[in-house]
Amino acid sequence: MTMTIAAQIDDIQDAGEVEEAGGSHPLFADAPRSVSFNKLRKRLLRNVRQAFDDFGMLKGQKRWLVGLSGGKDSYGLLALLLDLKWRGLLPVELIACNLDQGQPNFPKHILPDYLTKIGMPHRIEYRDTYSIVKEKVPEGATYCSLCSRLRRGNLYRIAREEGCDALLLGHHREDILETFFMNFFHGGRLAGMPAKLMNDEGDLMVLRPLAYCAEDDLAKFAAAMEFPIIPCDLCGSQDGLQRNAMKDMLADIERRMPGRKDVMLRALAHVNPSHLLDTKLFDFSGLTVTDPSS
């Protein structure tokens, strides 16, 4: 019987045994050798492979475009994918892509220098979406929605040009929960951020392998790996974003009731349509009481 990626990672007890089992990608050469880092690394790998298995992310996939923003999450995603690929557990060709959106003072050299250093095939694309966002979005409104749409459209185009069948994004557990509550509180609908999604044209998959990964784990991983983080001076400079309010709310709940984030994430995978109010998902009008005499 073929072992899942999950089982293969679980067979590796710690980073020391990882090295004995065939080594790891060179980008881990200077990584900490501490027990705590080894556990963190294995936990993240387990989360990623679980997403692969649960959502069938590897079915028919040949070549992936990995979106790299320069933030902790996308760096972490790339490192974990390379780790799995180095071990022979990811039979997919990878190419990293950064979309330079024309933000002022963006350090253009950091990502290509880093990707060249670790021997990662990559493409750096310049598109001045920053000016479009600044022009179109009214003063005081948030940039995130338009910025995201413009970025995604360009990444789809690049994925097609590079012969990729999937675009990989670094969204994690907190991103999914925050999106759910933003839709719940502000959009009037129950919708989150799926781990696997087909684009509207039907020719590309959007995959989020970090769906089960905690943001705090990714932050610790990025710090330990000393990734050259590039801050976002467009979105990150705005105060009072709805997403920040959701982030604060979830952090407060987690402080008062540890483990609630994992419970909430599990809830998104266990939906009971008959216990909600959506008549399109469940035929309430068709419910009838069975006549006991019949």
mmCIF file of N, CA, C and O in Angstrom, residues 31-96:
data_model
loop_
_atom_site.group_PDB
_atom_site.id
_atom_site.type_symbol
_atom_site.label_atom_id
_atom_site.label_comp_id
_atom_site.label_asym_id
_atom_site.label_seq_id
_atom_site.Cartn_x
_atom_site.Cartn_y
_atom_site.Cartn_z
ATOM 1 N N ALA A 31 20.373 26.491 9.450
ATOM 2 C CA ALA A 31 19.208 26.499 10.329
ATOM 3 C C ALA A 31 19.601 26.016 11.721
ATOM 4 O O ALA A 31 20.555 25.253 11.882
ATOM 5 N N PRO A 32 18.890 26.441 12.752
ATOM 6 C CA PRO A 32 19.195 25.997 14.120
ATOM 7 C C PRO A 32 19.109 24.482 14.239
ATOM 8 O O PRO A 32 18.349 23.829 13.533
ATOM 9 N N ARG A 33 19.891 23.929 15.120
ATOM 10 C CA ARG A 33 19.863 22.491 15.392
ATOM 11 C C ARG A 33 19.183 22.182 16.724
ATOM 12 O O ARG A 33 19.325 21.096 17.256
ATOM 13 N N SER A 34 18.461 23.131 17.240
ATOM 14 C CA SER A 34 17.827 22.960 18.543
ATOM 15 C C SER A 34 16.633 22.017 18.451
ATOM 16 O O SER A 34 16.032 21.842 17.380
ATOM 17 N N VAL A 35 16.286 21.425 19.581
ATOM 18 C CA VAL A 35 15.130 20.542 19.646
ATOM 19 C C VAL A 35 13.852 21.305 19.303
ATOM 20 O O VAL A 35 12.986 20.805 18.584
ATOM 21 N N SER A 36 13.748 22.543 19.802
ATOM 22 C CA SER A 36 12.531 23.323 19.564
ATOM 23 C C SER A 36 12.356 23.631 18.083
ATOM 24 O O SER A 36 11.238 23.560 17.553
ATOM 25 N N PHE A 37 13.451 23.948 17.391
ATOM 26 C CA PHE A 37 13.328 24.223 15.954
ATOM 27 C C PHE A 37 12.997 22.946 15.194
ATOM 28 O O PHE A 37 12.199 22.963 14.250
ATOM 29 N N ASN A 38 13.615 21.837 15.587
ATOM 30 C CA ASN A 38 13.316 20.569 14.920
ATOM 31 C C ASN A 38 11.835 20.228 15.025
ATOM 32 O O ASN A 38 11.212 19.775 14.063
ATOM 33 N N LYS A 39 11.262 20.442 16.205
ATOM 34 C CA LYS A 39 9.839 20.157 16.404
ATOM 35 C C LYS A 39 8.975 21.111 15.583
ATOM 36 O O LYS A 39 7.961 20.704 15.004
ATOM 37 N N LEU A 40 9.375 22.378 15.542
ATOM 38 C CA LEU A 40 8.641 23.372 14.764
ATOM 39 C C LEU A 40 8.656 23.011 13.283
ATOM 40 O O LEU A 40 7.610 23.027 12.617
ATOM 41 N N ARG A 41 9.814 22.669 12.788
ATOM 42 C CA ARG A 41 9.967 22.319 11.377
ATOM 43 C C ARG A 41 9.118 21.102 11.018
ATOM 44 O O ARG A 41 8.411 21.087 10.007
ATOM 45 N N LYS A 42 9.178 20.078 11.867
ATOM 46 C CA LYS A 42 8.401 18.874 11.598
ATOM 47 C C LYS A 42 6.904 19.160 11.668
ATOM 48 O O LYS A 42 6.125 18.644 10.859
ATOM 49 N N ARG A 43 6.493 19.999 12.631
ATOM 50 C CA ARG A 43 5.070 20.333 12.754
ATOM 51 C C ARG A 43 4.558 21.034 11.498
ATOM 52 O O ARG A 43 3.473 20.729 10.991
ATOM 53 N N LEU A 44 5.345 21.968 10.989
ATOM 54 C CA LEU A 44 4.938 22.678 9.778
ATOM 55 C C LEU A 44 4.891 21.735 8.577
ATOM 56 O O LEU A 44 3.968 21.802 7.754
ATOM 57 N N LEU A 45 5.887 20.861 8.474
ATOM 58 C CA LEU A 45 5.882 19.890 7.382
ATOM 59 C C LEU A 45 4.671 18.966 7.480
ATOM 60 O O LEU A 45 4.044 18.636 6.474
ATOM 61 N N ARG A 46 4.340 18.558 8.695
ATOM 62 C CA ARG A 46 3.174 17.698 8.889
ATOM 63 C C ARG A 46 1.895 18.430 8.481
ATOM 64 O O ARG A 46 1.016 17.862 7.834
ATOM 65 N N ASN A 47 1.797 19.708 8.840
ATOM 66 C CA ASN A 47 0.628 20.503 8.451
ATOM 67 C C ASN A 47 0.503 20.597 6.933
ATOM 68 O O ASN A 47 -0.602 20.462 6.380
ATOM 69 N N VAL A 48 1.614 20.827 6.265
ATOM 70 C CA VAL A 48 1.598 20.967 4.807
ATOM 71 C C VAL A 48 1.207 19.658 4.137
ATOM 72 O O VAL A 48 0.346 19.622 3.246
ATOM 73 N N ARG A 49 1.831 18.560 4.550
ATOM 74 C CA ARG A 49 1.518 17.275 3.909
ATOM 75 C C ARG A 49 0.076 16.868 4.203
ATOM 76 O O ARG A 49 -0.570 16.226 3.386
ATOM 77 N N GLN A 50 -0.458 17.264 5.377
ATOM 78 C CA GLN A 50 -1.853 16.949 5.675
ATOM 79 C C GLN A 50 -2.789 17.686 4.721
ATOM 80 O O GLN A 50 -3.794 17.134 4.258
ATOM 81 N N ALA A 51 -2.438 18.926 4.404
ATOM 82 C CA ALA A 51 -3.224 19.684 3.424
ATOM 83 C C ALA A 51 -3.127 19.029 2.046
ATOM 84 O O ALA A 51 -4.129 18.932 1.318
ATOM 85 N N PHE A 52 -1.930 18.576 1.680
ATOM 86 C CA PHE A 52 -1.775 17.853 0.411
ATOM 87 C C PHE A 52 -2.726 16.668 0.346
ATOM 88 O O PHE A 52 -3.429 16.459 -0.643
ATOM 89 N N ASP A 53 -2.718 15.870 1.416
ATOM 90 C CA ASP A 53 -3.525 14.651 1.440
ATOM 91 C C ASP A 53 -5.020 14.948 1.494
ATOM 92 O O ASP A 53 -5.809 14.373 0.749
ATOM 93 N N ASP A 54 -5.417 15.866 2.398
ATOM 94 C CA ASP A 54 -6.844 16.139 2.603
ATOM 95 C C ASP A 54 -7.507 16.725 1.367
ATOM 96 O O ASP A 54 -8.670 16.411 1.071
ATOM 97 N N PHE A 55 -6.795 17.580 0.651
ATOM 98 C CA PHE A 55 -7.409 18.302 -0.463
ATOM 99 C C PHE A 55 -6.940 17.820 -1.835
ATOM 100 O O PHE A 55 -7.252 18.451 -2.849
ATOM 101 N N GLY A 56 -6.212 16.712 -1.871
ATOM 102 C CA GLY A 56 -5.789 16.150 -3.150
ATOM 103 C C GLY A 56 -4.982 17.116 -3.984
ATOM 104 O O GLY A 56 -5.174 17.217 -5.202
ATOM 105 N N MET A 57 -4.057 17.820 -3.349
ATOM 106 C CA MET A 57 -3.311 18.866 -4.051
ATOM 107 C C MET A 57 -2.310 18.322 -5.073
ATOM 108 O O MET A 57 -1.896 19.054 -5.972
ATOM 109 N N LEU A 58 -1.925 17.063 -4.932
ATOM 110 C CA LEU A 58 -0.904 16.526 -5.826
ATOM 111 C C LEU A 58 -1.480 15.769 -7.018
ATOM 112 O O LEU A 58 -0.724 15.269 -7.847
ATOM 113 N N LYS A 59 -2.783 15.679 -7.108
ATOM 114 C CA LYS A 59 -3.393 14.906 -8.182
ATOM 115 C C LYS A 59 -3.210 15.592 -9.534
ATOM 116 O O LYS A 59 -3.757 16.660 -9.786
ATOM 117 N N GLY A 60 -2.426 14.960 -10.397
ATOM 118 C CA GLY A 60 -2.246 15.458 -11.753
ATOM 119 C C GLY A 60 -1.381 16.699 -11.878
ATOM 120 O O GLY A 60 -1.288 17.274 -12.964
ATOM 121 N N GLN A 61 -0.770 17.131 -10.794
ATOM 122 C CA GLN A 61 0.023 18.363 -10.838
ATOM 123 C C GLN A 61 1.444 18.087 -11.351
ATOM 124 O O GLN A 61 2.070 17.095 -10.982
ATOM 125 N N LYS A 62 1.953 18.985 -12.194
ATOM 126 C CA LYS A 62 3.278 18.812 -12.796
ATOM 127 C C LYS A 62 4.225 19.971 -12.475
ATOM 128 O O LYS A 62 5.415 19.774 -12.243
ATOM 129 N N ARG A 63 3.682 21.195 -12.472
ATOM 130 C CA ARG A 63 4.548 22.376 -12.335
ATOM 131 C C ARG A 63 3.776 23.451 -11.579
ATOM 132 O O ARG A 63 2.644 23.790 -11.945
ATOM 133 N N TRP A 64 4.384 23.986 -10.526
ATOM 134 C CA TRP A 64 3.722 24.952 -9.663
ATOM 135 C C TRP A 64 4.432 26.298 -9.698
ATOM 136 O O TRP A 64 5.662 26.364 -9.653
ATOM 137 N N LEU A 65 3.631 27.357 -9.749
ATOM 138 C CA LEU A 65 4.145 28.713 -9.578
ATOM 139 C C LEU A 65 3.922 29.096 -8.119
ATOM 140 O O LEU A 65 2.785 29.127 -7.646
ATOM 141 N N VAL A 66 5.001 29.386 -7.410
ATOM 142 C CA VAL A 66 4.919 29.721 -5.991
ATOM 143 C C VAL A 66 5.016 31.230 -5.843
ATOM 144 O O VAL A 66 6.046 31.834 -6.142
ATOM 145 N N GLY A 67 3.915 31.864 -5.412
ATOM 146 C CA GLY A 67 3.910 33.308 -5.221
ATOM 147 C C GLY A 67 4.777 33.694 -4.036
ATOM 148 O O GLY A 67 4.578 33.200 -2.923
ATOM 149 N N LEU A 68 5.735 34.564 -4.277
ATOM 150 C CA LEU A 68 6.663 34.980 -3.232
ATOM 151 C C LEU A 68 6.589 36.492 -3.069
ATOM 152 O O LEU A 68 7.015 37.248 -3.946
ATOM 153 N N SER A 69 6.024 36.930 -1.948
ATOM 154 C CA SER A 69 5.840 38.367 -1.715
ATOM 155 C C SER A 69 7.032 39.000 -1.007
ATOM 156 O O SER A 69 7.229 40.211 -1.070
ATOM 157 N N GLY A 70 7.790 38.176 -0.307
ATOM 158 C CA GLY A 70 8.860 38.709 0.530
ATOM 159 C C GLY A 70 8.476 38.748 1.993
ATOM 160 O O GLY A 70 9.259 39.187 2.838
ATOM 161 N N GLY A 71 7.262 38.291 2.304
ATOM 162 C CA GLY A 71 6.808 38.206 3.686
ATOM 163 C C GLY A 71 7.126 36.850 4.289
ATOM 164 O O GLY A 71 7.511 35.913 3.585
ATOM 165 N N LYS A 72 6.939 36.732 5.595
ATOM 166 C CA LYS A 72 7.315 35.511 6.313
ATOM 167 C C LYS A 72 6.581 34.279 5.803
ATOM 168 O O LYS A 72 7.163 33.177 5.750
ATOM 169 N N ASP A 73 5.299 34.446 5.421
ATOM 170 C CA ASP A 73 4.481 33.300 5.050
ATOM 171 C C ASP A 73 4.922 32.694 3.720
ATOM 172 O O ASP A 73 5.040 31.471 3.597
ATOM 173 N N SER A 74 5.143 33.524 2.717
ATOM 174 C CA SER A 74 5.541 32.983 1.419
ATOM 175 C C SER A 74 6.960 32.424 1.458
ATOM 176 O O SER A 74 7.253 31.419 0.798
ATOM 177 N N TYR A 75 7.851 33.050 2.241
ATOM 178 C CA TYR A 75 9.184 32.458 2.426
ATOM 179 C C TYR A 75 9.065 31.081 3.069
ATOM 180 O O TYR A 75 9.730 30.118 2.665
ATOM 181 N N GLY A 76 8.221 30.983 4.098
ATOM 182 C CA GLY A 76 8.034 29.712 4.772
ATOM 183 C C GLY A 76 7.469 28.658 3.849
ATOM 184 O O GLY A 76 7.900 27.498 3.856
ATOM 185 N N LEU A 77 6.476 29.048 3.038
ATOM 186 C CA LEU A 77 5.892 28.121 2.075
ATOM 187 C C LEU A 77 6.960 27.572 1.138
ATOM 188 O O LEU A 77 7.059 26.353 0.930
ATOM 189 N N LEU A 78 7.764 28.445 0.569
ATOM 190 C CA LEU A 78 8.796 28.006 -0.368
ATOM 191 C C LEU A 78 9.786 27.074 0.309
ATOM 192 O O LEU A 78 10.157 26.025 -0.246
ATOM 193 N N ALA A 79 10.219 27.417 1.513
ATOM 194 C CA ALA A 79 11.197 26.587 2.218
ATOM 195 C C ALA A 79 10.643 25.194 2.505
ATOM 196 O O ALA A 79 11.341 24.186 2.330
ATOM 197 N N LEU A 80 9.395 25.119 2.935
ATOM 198 C CA LEU A 80 8.800 23.822 3.252
ATOM 199 C C LEU A 80 8.604 22.985 1.991
ATOM 200 O O LEU A 80 8.799 21.764 2.008
ATOM 201 N N LEU A 81 8.217 23.618 0.893
ATOM 202 C CA LEU A 81 8.075 22.890 -0.366
ATOM 203 C C LEU A 81 9.422 22.342 -0.833
ATOM 204 O O LEU A 81 9.521 21.190 -1.280
ATOM 205 N N LEU A 82 10.465 23.153 -0.724
ATOM 206 C CA LEU A 82 11.790 22.709 -1.125
ATOM 207 C C LEU A 82 12.283 21.584 -0.219
ATOM 208 O O LEU A 82 12.967 20.658 -0.674
ATOM 209 N N ASP A 83 11.953 21.670 1.057
ATOM 210 C CA ASP A 83 12.318 20.614 2.003
ATOM 211 C C ASP A 83 11.681 19.287 1.583
ATOM 212 O O ASP A 83 12.347 18.242 1.525
ATOM 213 N N LEU A 84 10.393 19.317 1.279
ATOM 214 C CA LEU A 84 9.694 18.109 0.847
ATOM 215 C C LEU A 84 10.218 17.597 -0.484
ATOM 216 O O LEU A 84 10.404 16.388 -0.685
ATOM 217 N N LYS A 85 10.488 18.510 -1.397
ATOM 218 C CA LYS A 85 10.986 18.115 -2.712
ATOM 219 C C LYS A 85 12.369 17.476 -2.602
ATOM 220 O O LYS A 85 12.671 16.481 -3.272
ATOM 221 N N TRP A 86 13.203 18.032 -1.734
ATOM 222 C CA TRP A 86 14.557 17.501 -1.530
ATOM 223 C C TRP A 86 14.508 16.056 -1.034
ATOM 224 O O TRP A 86 15.361 15.240 -1.366
ATOM 225 N N ARG A 87 13.489 15.756 -0.248
ATOM 226 C CA ARG A 87 13.344 14.401 0.297
ATOM 227 C C ARG A 87 12.661 13.444 -0.674
ATOM 228 O O ARG A 87 12.463 12.269 -0.374
ATOM 229 N N GLY A 88 12.243 13.948 -1.836
ATOM 230 C CA GLY A 88 11.570 13.103 -2.803
ATOM 231 C C GLY A 88 10.101 12.912 -2.525
ATOM 232 O O GLY A 88 9.475 11.982 -3.058
ATOM 233 N N LEU A 89 9.518 13.787 -1.707
ATOM 234 C CA LEU A 89 8.110 13.665 -1.335
ATOM 235 C C LEU A 89 7.217 14.637 -2.096
ATOM 236 O O LEU A 89 6.016 14.702 -1.823
ATOM 237 N N LEU A 90 7.792 15.380 -3.035
ATOM 238 C CA LEU A 90 7.000 16.346 -3.792
ATOM 239 C C LEU A 90 7.407 16.269 -5.264
ATOM 240 O O LEU A 90 8.319 16.977 -5.708
ATOM 241 N N PRO A 91 6.757 15.406 -6.038
ATOM 242 C CA PRO A 91 7.120 15.184 -7.444
ATOM 243 C C PRO A 91 6.562 16.252 -8.374
ATOM 244 O O PRO A 91 5.893 15.960 -9.372
ATOM 245 N N VAL A 92 6.834 17.511 -8.026
ATOM 246 C CA VAL A 92 6.322 18.631 -8.806
ATOM 247 C C VAL A 92 7.457 19.623 -9.050
ATOM 248 O O VAL A 92 8.255 19.890 -8.153
ATOM 249 N N GLU A 93 7.529 20.158 -10.254
ATOM 250 C CA GLU A 93 8.523 21.181 -10.567
ATOM 251 C C GLU A 93 8.058 22.522 -10.000
ATOM 252 O O GLU A 93 6.881 22.871 -10.094
ATOM 253 N N LEU A 94 8.989 23.272 -9.400
ATOM 254 C CA LEU A 94 8.646 24.536 -8.754
ATOM 255 C C LEU A 94 9.346 25.706 -9.435
ATOM 256 O O LEU A 94 10.507 25.616 -9.810
ATOM 257 N N ILE A 95 8.620 26.808 -9.558
ATOM 258 C CA ILE A 95 9.224 28.069 -9.966
ATOM 259 C C ILE A 95 8.638 29.167 -9.088
ATOM 260 O O ILE A 95 7.420 29.231 -8.891
ATOM 261 N N ALA A 96 9.499 29.988 -8.512
ATOM 262 C CA ALA A 96 9.053 31.076 -7.644
ATOM 263 C C ALA A 96 8.809 32.324 -8.485
ATOM 264 O O ALA A 96 9.466 32.541 -9.505
#
